[in-house]
N, CA, C and O atoms as a printed pandas DataFrame, in Angstrom:
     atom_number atom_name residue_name chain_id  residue_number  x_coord  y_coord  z_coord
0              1         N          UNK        A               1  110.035  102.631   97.350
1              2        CA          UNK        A               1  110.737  103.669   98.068
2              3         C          UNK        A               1  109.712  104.634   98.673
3              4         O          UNK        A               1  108.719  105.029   98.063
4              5         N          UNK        A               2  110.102  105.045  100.167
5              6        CA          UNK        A               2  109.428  106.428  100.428
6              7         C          UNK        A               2  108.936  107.469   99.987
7              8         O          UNK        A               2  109.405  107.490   98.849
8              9         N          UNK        A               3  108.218  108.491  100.106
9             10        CA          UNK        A               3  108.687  109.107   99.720
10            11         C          UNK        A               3  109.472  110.153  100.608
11            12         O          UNK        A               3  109.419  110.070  101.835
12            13         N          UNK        A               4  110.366  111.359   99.827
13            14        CA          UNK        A               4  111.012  112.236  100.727
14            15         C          UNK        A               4  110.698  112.523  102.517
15            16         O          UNK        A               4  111.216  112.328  103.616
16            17         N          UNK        A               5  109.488  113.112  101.885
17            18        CA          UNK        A               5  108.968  113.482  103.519
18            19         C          UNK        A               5  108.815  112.447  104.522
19            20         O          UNK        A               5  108.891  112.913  105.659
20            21         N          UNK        A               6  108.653  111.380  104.481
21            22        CA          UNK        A               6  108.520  110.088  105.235
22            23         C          UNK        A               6  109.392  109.379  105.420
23            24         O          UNK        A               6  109.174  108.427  106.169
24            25         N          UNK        A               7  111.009  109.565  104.707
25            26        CA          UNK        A               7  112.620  109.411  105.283
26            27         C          UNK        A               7  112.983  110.188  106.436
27            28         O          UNK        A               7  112.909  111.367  106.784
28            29         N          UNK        A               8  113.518  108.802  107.026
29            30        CA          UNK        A               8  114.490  109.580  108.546
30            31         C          UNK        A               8  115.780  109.133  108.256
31            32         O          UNK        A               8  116.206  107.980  108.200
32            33         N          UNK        A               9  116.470  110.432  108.040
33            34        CA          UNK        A               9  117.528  110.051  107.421
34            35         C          UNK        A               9  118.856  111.289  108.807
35            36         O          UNK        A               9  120.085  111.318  108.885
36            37         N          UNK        A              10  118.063  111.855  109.385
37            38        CA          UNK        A              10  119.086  113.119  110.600
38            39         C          UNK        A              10  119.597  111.788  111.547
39            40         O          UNK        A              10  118.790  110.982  112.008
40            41         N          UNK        A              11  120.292  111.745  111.646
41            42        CA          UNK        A              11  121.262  110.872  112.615
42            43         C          UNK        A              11  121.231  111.466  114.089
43            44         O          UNK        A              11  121.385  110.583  114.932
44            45         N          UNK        A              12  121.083  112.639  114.564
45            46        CA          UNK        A              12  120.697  112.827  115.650
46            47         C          UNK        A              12  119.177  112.159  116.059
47            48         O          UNK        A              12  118.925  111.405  116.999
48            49         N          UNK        A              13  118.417  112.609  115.201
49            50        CA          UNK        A              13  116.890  112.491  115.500
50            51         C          UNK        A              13  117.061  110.850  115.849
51            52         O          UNK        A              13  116.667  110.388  116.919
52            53         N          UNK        A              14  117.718  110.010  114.777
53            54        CA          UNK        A              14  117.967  108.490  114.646
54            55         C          UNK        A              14  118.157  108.409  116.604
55            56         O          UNK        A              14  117.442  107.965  117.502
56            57         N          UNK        A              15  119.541  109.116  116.560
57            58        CA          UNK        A              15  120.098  108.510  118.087
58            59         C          UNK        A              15  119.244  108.815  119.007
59            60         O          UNK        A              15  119.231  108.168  120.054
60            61         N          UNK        A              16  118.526  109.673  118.827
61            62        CA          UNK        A              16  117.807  109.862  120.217
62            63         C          UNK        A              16  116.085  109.376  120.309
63            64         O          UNK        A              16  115.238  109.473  121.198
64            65         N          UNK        A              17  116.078  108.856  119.006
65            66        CA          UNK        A              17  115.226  107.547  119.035
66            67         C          UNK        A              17  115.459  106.674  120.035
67            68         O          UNK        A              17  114.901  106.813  121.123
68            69         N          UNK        A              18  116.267  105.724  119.797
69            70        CA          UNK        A              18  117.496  104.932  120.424
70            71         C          UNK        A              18  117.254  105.366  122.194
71            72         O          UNK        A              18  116.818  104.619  123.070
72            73         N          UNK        A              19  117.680  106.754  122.326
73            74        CA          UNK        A              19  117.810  106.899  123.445
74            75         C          UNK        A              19  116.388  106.820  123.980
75            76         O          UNK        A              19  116.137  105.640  124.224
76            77         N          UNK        A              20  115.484  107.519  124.224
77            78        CA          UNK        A              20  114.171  108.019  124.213
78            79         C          UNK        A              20  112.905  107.172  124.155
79            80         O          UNK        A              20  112.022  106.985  124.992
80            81         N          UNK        A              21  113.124  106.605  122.619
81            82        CA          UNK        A              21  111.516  105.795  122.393
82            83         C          UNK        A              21  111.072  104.849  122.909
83            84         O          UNK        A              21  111.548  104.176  123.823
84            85         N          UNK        A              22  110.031  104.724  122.300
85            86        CA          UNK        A              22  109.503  103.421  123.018
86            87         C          UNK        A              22  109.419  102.523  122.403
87            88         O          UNK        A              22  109.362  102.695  121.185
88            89         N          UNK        A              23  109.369  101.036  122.984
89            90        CA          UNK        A              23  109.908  100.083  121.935
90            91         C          UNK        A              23  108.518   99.128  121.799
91            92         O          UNK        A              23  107.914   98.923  122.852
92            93         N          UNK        A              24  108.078   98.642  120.781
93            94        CA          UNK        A              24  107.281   97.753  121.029
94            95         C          UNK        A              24  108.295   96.348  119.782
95            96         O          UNK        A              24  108.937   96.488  118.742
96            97         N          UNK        A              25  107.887   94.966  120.758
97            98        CA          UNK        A              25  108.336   94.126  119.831
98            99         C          UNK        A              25  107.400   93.144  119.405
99           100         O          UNK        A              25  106.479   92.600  120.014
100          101         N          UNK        A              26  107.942   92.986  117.880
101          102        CA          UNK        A              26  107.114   91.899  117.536
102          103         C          UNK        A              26  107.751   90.368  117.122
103          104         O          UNK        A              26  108.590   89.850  117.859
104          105         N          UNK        A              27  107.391   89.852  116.172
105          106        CA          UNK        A              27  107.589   88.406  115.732
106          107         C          UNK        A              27  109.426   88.692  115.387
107          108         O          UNK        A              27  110.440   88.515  116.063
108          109         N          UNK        A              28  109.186   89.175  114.085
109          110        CA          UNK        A              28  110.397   89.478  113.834
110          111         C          UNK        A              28  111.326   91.143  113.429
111          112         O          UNK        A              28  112.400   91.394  112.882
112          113         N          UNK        A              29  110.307   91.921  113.995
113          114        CA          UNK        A              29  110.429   93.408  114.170
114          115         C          UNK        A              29  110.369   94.095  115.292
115          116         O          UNK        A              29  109.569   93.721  116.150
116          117         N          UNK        A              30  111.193   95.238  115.526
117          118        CA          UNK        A              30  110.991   95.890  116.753
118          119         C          UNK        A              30  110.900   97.262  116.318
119          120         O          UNK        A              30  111.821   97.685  115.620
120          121         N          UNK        A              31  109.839   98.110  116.647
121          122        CA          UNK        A              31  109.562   99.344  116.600
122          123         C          UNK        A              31  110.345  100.062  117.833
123          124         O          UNK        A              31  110.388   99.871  119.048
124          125         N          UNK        A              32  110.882  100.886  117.019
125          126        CA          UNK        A              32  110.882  102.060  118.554
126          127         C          UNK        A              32  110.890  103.849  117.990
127          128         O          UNK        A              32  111.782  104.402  117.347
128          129         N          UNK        A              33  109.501  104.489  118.522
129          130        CA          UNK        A              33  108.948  105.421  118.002
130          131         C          UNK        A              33  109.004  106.774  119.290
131          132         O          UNK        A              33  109.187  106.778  120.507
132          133         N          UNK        A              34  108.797  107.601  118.476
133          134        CA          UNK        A              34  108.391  108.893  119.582
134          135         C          UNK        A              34  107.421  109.807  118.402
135          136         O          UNK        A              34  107.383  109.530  117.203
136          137         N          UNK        A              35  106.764  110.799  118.978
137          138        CA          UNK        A              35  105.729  111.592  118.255
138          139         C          UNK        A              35  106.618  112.834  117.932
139          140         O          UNK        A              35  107.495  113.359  118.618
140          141         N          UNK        A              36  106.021  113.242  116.362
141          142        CA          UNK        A              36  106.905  114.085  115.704
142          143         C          UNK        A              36  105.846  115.359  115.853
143          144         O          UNK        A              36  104.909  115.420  116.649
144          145         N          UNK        A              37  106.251  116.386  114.854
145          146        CA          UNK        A              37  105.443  118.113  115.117
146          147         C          UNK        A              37  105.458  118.000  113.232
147          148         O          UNK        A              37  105.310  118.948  112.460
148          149         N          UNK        A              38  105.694  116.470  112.850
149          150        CA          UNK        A              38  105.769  117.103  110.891
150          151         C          UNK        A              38  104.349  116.697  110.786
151          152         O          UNK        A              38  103.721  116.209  111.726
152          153         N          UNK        A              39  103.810  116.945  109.464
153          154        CA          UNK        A              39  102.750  116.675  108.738
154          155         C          UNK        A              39  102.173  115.072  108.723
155          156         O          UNK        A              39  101.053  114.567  108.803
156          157         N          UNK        A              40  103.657  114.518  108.567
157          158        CA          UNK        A              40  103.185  112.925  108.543
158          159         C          UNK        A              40  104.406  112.162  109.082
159          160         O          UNK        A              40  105.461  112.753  109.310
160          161         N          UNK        A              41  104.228  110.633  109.315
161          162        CA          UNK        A              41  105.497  110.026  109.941
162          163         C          UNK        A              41  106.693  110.299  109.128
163          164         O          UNK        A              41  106.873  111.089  108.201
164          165         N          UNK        A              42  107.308  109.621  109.590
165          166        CA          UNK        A              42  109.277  109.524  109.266
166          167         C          UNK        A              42  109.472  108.061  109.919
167          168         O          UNK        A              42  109.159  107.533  110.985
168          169         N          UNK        A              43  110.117  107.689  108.797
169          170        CA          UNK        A              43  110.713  106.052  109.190
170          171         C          UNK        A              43  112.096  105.955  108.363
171          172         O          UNK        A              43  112.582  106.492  107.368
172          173         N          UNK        A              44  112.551  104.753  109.534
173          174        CA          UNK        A              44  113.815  104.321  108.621
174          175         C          UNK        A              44  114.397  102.602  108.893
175          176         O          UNK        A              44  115.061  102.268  109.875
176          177         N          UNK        A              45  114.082  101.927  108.082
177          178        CA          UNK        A              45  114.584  100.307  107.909
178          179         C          UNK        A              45  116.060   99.811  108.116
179          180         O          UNK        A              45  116.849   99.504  107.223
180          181         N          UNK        A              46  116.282   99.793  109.505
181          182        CA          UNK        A              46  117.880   99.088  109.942
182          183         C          UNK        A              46  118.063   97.787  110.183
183          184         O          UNK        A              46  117.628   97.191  111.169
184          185         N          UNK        A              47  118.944   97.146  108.968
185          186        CA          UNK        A              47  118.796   95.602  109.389
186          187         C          UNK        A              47  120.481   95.608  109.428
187          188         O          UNK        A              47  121.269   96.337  108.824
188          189         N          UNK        A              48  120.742   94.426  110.448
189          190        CA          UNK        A              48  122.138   94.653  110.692
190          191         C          UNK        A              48  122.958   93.198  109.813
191          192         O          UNK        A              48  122.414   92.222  109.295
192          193         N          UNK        A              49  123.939   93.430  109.883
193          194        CA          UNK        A              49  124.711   92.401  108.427
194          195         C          UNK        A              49  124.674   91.147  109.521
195          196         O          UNK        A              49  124.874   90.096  108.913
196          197         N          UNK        A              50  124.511   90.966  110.721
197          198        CA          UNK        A              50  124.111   89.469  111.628
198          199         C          UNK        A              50  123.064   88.404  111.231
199          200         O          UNK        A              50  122.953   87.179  111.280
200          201         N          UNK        A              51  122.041   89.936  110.632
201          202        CA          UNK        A              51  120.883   89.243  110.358
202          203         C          UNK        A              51  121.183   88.752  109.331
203          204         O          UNK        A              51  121.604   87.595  109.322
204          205         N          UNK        A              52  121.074   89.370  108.344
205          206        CA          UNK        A              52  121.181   88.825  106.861
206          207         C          UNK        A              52  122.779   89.130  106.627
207          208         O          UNK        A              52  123.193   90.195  107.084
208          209         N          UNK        A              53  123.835   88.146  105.849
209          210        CA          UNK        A              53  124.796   88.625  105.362
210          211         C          UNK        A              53  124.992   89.134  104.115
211          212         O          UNK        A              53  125.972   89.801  103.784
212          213         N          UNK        A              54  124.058   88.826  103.405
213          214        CA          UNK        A              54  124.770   89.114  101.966
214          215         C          UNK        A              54  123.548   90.746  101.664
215          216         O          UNK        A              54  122.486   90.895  102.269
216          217         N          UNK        A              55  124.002   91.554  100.810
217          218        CA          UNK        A              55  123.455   92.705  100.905
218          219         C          UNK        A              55  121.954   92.795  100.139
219          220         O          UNK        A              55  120.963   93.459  100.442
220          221         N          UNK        A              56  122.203   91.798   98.952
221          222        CA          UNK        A              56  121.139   91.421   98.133
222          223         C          UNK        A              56  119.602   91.083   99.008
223          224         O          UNK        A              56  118.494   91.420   98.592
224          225         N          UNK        A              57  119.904   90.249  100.462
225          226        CA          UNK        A              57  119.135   89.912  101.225
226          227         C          UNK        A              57  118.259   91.062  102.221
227          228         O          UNK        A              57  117.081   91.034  102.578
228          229         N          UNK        A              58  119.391   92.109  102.514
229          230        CA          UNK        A              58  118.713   93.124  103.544
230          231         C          UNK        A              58  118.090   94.157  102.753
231          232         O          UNK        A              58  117.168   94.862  103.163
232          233         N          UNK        A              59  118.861   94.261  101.074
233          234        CA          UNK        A              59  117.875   95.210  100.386
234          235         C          UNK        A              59  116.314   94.752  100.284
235          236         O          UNK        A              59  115.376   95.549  100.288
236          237         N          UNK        A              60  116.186   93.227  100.187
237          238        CA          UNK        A              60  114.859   92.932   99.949
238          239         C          UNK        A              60  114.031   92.611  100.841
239          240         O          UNK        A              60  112.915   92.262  100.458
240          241         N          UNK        A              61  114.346   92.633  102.390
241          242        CA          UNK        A              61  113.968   92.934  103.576
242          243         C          UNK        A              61  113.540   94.136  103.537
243          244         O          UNK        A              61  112.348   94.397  103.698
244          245         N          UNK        A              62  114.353   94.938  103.340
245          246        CA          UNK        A              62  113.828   96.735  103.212
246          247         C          UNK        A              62  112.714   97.326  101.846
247          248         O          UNK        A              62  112.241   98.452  101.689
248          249         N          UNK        A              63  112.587   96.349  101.184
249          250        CA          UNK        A              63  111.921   96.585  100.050
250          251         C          UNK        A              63  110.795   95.997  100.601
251          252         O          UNK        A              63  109.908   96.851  100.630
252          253         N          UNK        A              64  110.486   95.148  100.963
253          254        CA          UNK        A              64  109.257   94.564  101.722
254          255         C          UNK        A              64  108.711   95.530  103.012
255          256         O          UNK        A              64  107.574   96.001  103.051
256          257         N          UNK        A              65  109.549   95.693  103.861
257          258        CA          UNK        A              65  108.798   96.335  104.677
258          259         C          UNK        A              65  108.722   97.556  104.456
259          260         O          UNK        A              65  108.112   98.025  105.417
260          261         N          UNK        A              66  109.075   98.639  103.502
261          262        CA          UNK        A              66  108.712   99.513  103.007
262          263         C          UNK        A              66  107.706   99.504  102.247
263          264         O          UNK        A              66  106.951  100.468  102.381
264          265         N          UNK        A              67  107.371   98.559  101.309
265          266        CA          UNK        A              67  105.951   98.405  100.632
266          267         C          UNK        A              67  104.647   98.175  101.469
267          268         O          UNK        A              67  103.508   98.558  101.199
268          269         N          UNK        A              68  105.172   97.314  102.763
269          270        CA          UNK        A              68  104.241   97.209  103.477
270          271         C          UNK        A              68  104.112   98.338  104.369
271          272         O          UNK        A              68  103.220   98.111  105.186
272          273         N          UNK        A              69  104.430   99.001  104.465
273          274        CA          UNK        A              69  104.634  100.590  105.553
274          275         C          UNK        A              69  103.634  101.248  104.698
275          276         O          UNK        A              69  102.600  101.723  105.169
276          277         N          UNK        A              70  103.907  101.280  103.537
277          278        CA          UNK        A              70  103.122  102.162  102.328
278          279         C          UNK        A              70  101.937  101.807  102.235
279          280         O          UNK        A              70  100.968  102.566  102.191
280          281         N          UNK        A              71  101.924  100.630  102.198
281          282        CA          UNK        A              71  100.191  100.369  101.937
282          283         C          UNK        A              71   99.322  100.226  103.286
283          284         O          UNK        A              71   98.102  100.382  103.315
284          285         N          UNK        A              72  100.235   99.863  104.555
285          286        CA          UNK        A              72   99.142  100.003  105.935
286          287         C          UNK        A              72   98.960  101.886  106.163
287          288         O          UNK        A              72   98.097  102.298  106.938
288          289         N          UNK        A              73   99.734  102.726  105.512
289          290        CA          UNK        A              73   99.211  104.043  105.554
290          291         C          UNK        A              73   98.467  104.569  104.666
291          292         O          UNK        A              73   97.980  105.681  104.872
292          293         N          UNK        A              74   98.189  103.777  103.321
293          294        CA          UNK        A              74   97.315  103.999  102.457
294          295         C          UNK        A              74   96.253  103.655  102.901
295          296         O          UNK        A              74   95.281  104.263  102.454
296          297         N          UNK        A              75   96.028  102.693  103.820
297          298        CA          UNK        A              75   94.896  101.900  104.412
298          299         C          UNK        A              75   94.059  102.578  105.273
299          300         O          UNK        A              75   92.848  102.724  105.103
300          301         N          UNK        A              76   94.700  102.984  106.183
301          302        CA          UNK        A              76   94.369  103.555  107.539
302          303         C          UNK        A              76   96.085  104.397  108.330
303          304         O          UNK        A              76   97.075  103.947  108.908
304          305         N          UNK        A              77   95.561  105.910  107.860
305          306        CA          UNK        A              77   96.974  106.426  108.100
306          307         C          UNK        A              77   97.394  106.287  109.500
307          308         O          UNK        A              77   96.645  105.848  110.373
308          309         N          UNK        A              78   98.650  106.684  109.709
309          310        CA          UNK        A              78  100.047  106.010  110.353
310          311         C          UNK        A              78   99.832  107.665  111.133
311          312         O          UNK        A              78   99.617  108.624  110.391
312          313         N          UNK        A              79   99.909  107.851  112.556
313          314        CA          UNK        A              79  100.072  108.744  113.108
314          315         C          UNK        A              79  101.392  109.365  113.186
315          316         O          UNK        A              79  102.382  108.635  113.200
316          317         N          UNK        A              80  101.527  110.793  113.245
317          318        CA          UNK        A              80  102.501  111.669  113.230
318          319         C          UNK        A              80  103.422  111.068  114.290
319          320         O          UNK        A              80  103.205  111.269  115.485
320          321         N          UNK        A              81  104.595  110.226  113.799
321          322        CA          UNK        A              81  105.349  109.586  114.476
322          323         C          UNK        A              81  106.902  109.430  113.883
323          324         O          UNK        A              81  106.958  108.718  112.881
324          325         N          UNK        A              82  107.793  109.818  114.206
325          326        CA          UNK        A              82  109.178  109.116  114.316
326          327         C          UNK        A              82  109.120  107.914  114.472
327          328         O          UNK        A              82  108.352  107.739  115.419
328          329         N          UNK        A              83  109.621  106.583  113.957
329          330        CA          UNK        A              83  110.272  105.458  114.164
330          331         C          UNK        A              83  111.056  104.904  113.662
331          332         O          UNK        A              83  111.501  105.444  112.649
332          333         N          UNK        A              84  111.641  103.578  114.063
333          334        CA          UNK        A              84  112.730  102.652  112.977
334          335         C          UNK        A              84  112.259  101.955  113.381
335          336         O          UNK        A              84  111.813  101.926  114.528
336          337         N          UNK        A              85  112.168  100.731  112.134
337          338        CA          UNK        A              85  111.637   99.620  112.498
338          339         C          UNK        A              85  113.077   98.593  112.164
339          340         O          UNK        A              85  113.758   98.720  111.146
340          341         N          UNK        A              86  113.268   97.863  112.953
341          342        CA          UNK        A              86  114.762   97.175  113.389
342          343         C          UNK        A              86  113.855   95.560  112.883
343          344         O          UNK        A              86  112.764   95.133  113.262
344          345         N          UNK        A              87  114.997   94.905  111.765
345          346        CA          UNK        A              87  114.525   93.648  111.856
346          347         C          UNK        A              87  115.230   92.671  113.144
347          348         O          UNK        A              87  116.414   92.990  113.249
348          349         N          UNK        A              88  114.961   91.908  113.845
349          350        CA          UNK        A              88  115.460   91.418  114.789
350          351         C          UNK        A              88  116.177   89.756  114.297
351          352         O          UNK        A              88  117.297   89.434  114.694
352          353         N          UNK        A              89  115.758   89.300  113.854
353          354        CA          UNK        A              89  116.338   88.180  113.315
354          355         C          UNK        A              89  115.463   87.947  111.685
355          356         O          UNK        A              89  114.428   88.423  111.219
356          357         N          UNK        A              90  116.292   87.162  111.274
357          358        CA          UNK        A              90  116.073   86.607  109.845
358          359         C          UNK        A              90  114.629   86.074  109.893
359          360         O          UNK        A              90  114.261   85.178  110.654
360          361         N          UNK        A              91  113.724   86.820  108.859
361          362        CA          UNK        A              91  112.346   85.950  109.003
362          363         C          UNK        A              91  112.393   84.859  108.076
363          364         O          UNK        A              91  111.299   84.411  107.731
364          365         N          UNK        A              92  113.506   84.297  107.563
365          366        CA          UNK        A              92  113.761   83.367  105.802
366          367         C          UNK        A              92  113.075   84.066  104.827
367          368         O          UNK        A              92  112.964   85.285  104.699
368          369         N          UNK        A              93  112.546   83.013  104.036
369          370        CA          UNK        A              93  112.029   83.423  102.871
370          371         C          UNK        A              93  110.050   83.660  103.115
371          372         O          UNK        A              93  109.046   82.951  103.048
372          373         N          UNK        A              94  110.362   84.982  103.388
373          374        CA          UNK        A              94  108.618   85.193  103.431
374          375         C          UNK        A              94  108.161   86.385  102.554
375          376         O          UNK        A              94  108.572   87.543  102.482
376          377         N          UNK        A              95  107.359   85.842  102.032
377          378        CA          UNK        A              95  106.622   87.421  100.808
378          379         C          UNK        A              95  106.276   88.043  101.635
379          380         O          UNK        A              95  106.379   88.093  102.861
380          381         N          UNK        A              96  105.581   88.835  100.430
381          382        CA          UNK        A              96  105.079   89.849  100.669
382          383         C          UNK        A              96  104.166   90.245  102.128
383          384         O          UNK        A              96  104.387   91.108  102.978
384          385         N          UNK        A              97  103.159   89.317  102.023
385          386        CA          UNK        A              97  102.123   89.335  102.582
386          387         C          UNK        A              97  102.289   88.786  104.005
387          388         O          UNK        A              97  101.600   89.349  104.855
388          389         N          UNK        A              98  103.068   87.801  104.407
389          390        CA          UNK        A              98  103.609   87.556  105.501
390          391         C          UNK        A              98  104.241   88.377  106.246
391          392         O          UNK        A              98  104.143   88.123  107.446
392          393         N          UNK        A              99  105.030   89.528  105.896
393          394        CA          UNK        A              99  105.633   90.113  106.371
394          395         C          UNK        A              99  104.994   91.395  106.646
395          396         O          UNK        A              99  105.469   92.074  107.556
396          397         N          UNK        A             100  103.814   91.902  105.882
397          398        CA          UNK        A             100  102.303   92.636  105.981
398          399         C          UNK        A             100  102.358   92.279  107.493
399          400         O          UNK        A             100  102.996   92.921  108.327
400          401         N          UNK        A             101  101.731   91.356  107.699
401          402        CA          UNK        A             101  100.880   90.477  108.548
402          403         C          UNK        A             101  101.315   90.508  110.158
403          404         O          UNK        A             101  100.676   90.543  111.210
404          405         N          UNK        A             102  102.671   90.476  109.824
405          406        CA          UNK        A             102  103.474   90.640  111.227
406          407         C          UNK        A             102  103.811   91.421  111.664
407          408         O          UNK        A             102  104.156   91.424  112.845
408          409         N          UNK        A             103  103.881   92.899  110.533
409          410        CA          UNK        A             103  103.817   94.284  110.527
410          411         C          UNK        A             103  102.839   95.301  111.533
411          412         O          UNK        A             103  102.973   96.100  112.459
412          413         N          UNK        A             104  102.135   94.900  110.971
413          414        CA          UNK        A             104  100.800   95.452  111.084
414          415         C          UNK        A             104  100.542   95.701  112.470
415          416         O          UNK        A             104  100.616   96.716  113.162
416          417         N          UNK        A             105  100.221   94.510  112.699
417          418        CA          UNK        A             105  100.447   94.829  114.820
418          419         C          UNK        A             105  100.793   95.437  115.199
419          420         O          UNK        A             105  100.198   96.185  115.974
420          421         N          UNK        A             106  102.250   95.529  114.834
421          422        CA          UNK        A             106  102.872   96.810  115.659
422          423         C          UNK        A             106  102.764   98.026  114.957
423          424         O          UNK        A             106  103.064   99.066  115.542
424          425         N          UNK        A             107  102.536   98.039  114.265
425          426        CA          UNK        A             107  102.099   99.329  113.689
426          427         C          UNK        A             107  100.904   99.736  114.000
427          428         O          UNK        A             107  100.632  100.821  113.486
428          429         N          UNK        A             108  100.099   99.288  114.634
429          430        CA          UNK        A             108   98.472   99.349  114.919
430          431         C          UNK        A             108   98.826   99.687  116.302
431          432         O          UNK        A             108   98.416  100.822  116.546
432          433         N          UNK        A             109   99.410   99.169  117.284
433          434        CA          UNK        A             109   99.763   99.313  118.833
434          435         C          UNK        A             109  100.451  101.178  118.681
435          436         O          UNK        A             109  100.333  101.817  119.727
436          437         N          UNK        A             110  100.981  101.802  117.701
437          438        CA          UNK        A             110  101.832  102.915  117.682
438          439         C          UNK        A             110  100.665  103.649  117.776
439          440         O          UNK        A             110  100.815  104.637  118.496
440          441         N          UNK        A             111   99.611  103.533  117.335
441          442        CA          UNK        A             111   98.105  104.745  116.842
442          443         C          UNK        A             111   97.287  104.515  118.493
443          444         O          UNK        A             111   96.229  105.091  118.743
């Protein structure tokens, strides 16, 4: 899990993401970010029930790319940014590290 300060959880701020940002896409993720005025980013993991149906599946989608969010900013921090990262289709069954991997890019293109 996040922590506090690094949840985007305002539903306006959300929509006008949406409206506003910019999108970069990847393999099986799509960023779409704008630059914030906080201390550090804000993110939030939207996977839609198309992708995955059963709930067990999108929690552990979101558990993955949240671990991996965590450790590419432990790595080399994540610029003062708003985003959601949108899964776009089902990646199957990929760990941990795969899903690192495909991450990363676009998270590297945001800095």
């Amino acid at each position: 899990m996040l922590a506090k300060t690094n949840r985007l959880r305002d539903k306006s701020t959300i929509s006008f993401l949406f409206r506003k940002g910019k999108r970069i896409k990847g393999t099986f993720f799509s960023l779409i970010y704008f630059p914030n005025n906080k201390s550090s980013f804000q993110t939030v993991v939207l996977i839609a029930k198309k992708v995955a149906k059963k709930a067990t599946r999108r929690n552990r989608l979101k558990r993955l790319i949240v671990q991996s969010i965590r450790e590419i900013d432990q790595q080399e921090k994540l610029p003062k940014v708003n985003f959601i990262v949108r899964i776009l289709s089902d990646p199957g069954e990929m760990d941990y590290t795969q899903v690192k991997e495909n991450l990363a890019p676009c998270l590297k293109k945001i800095s």
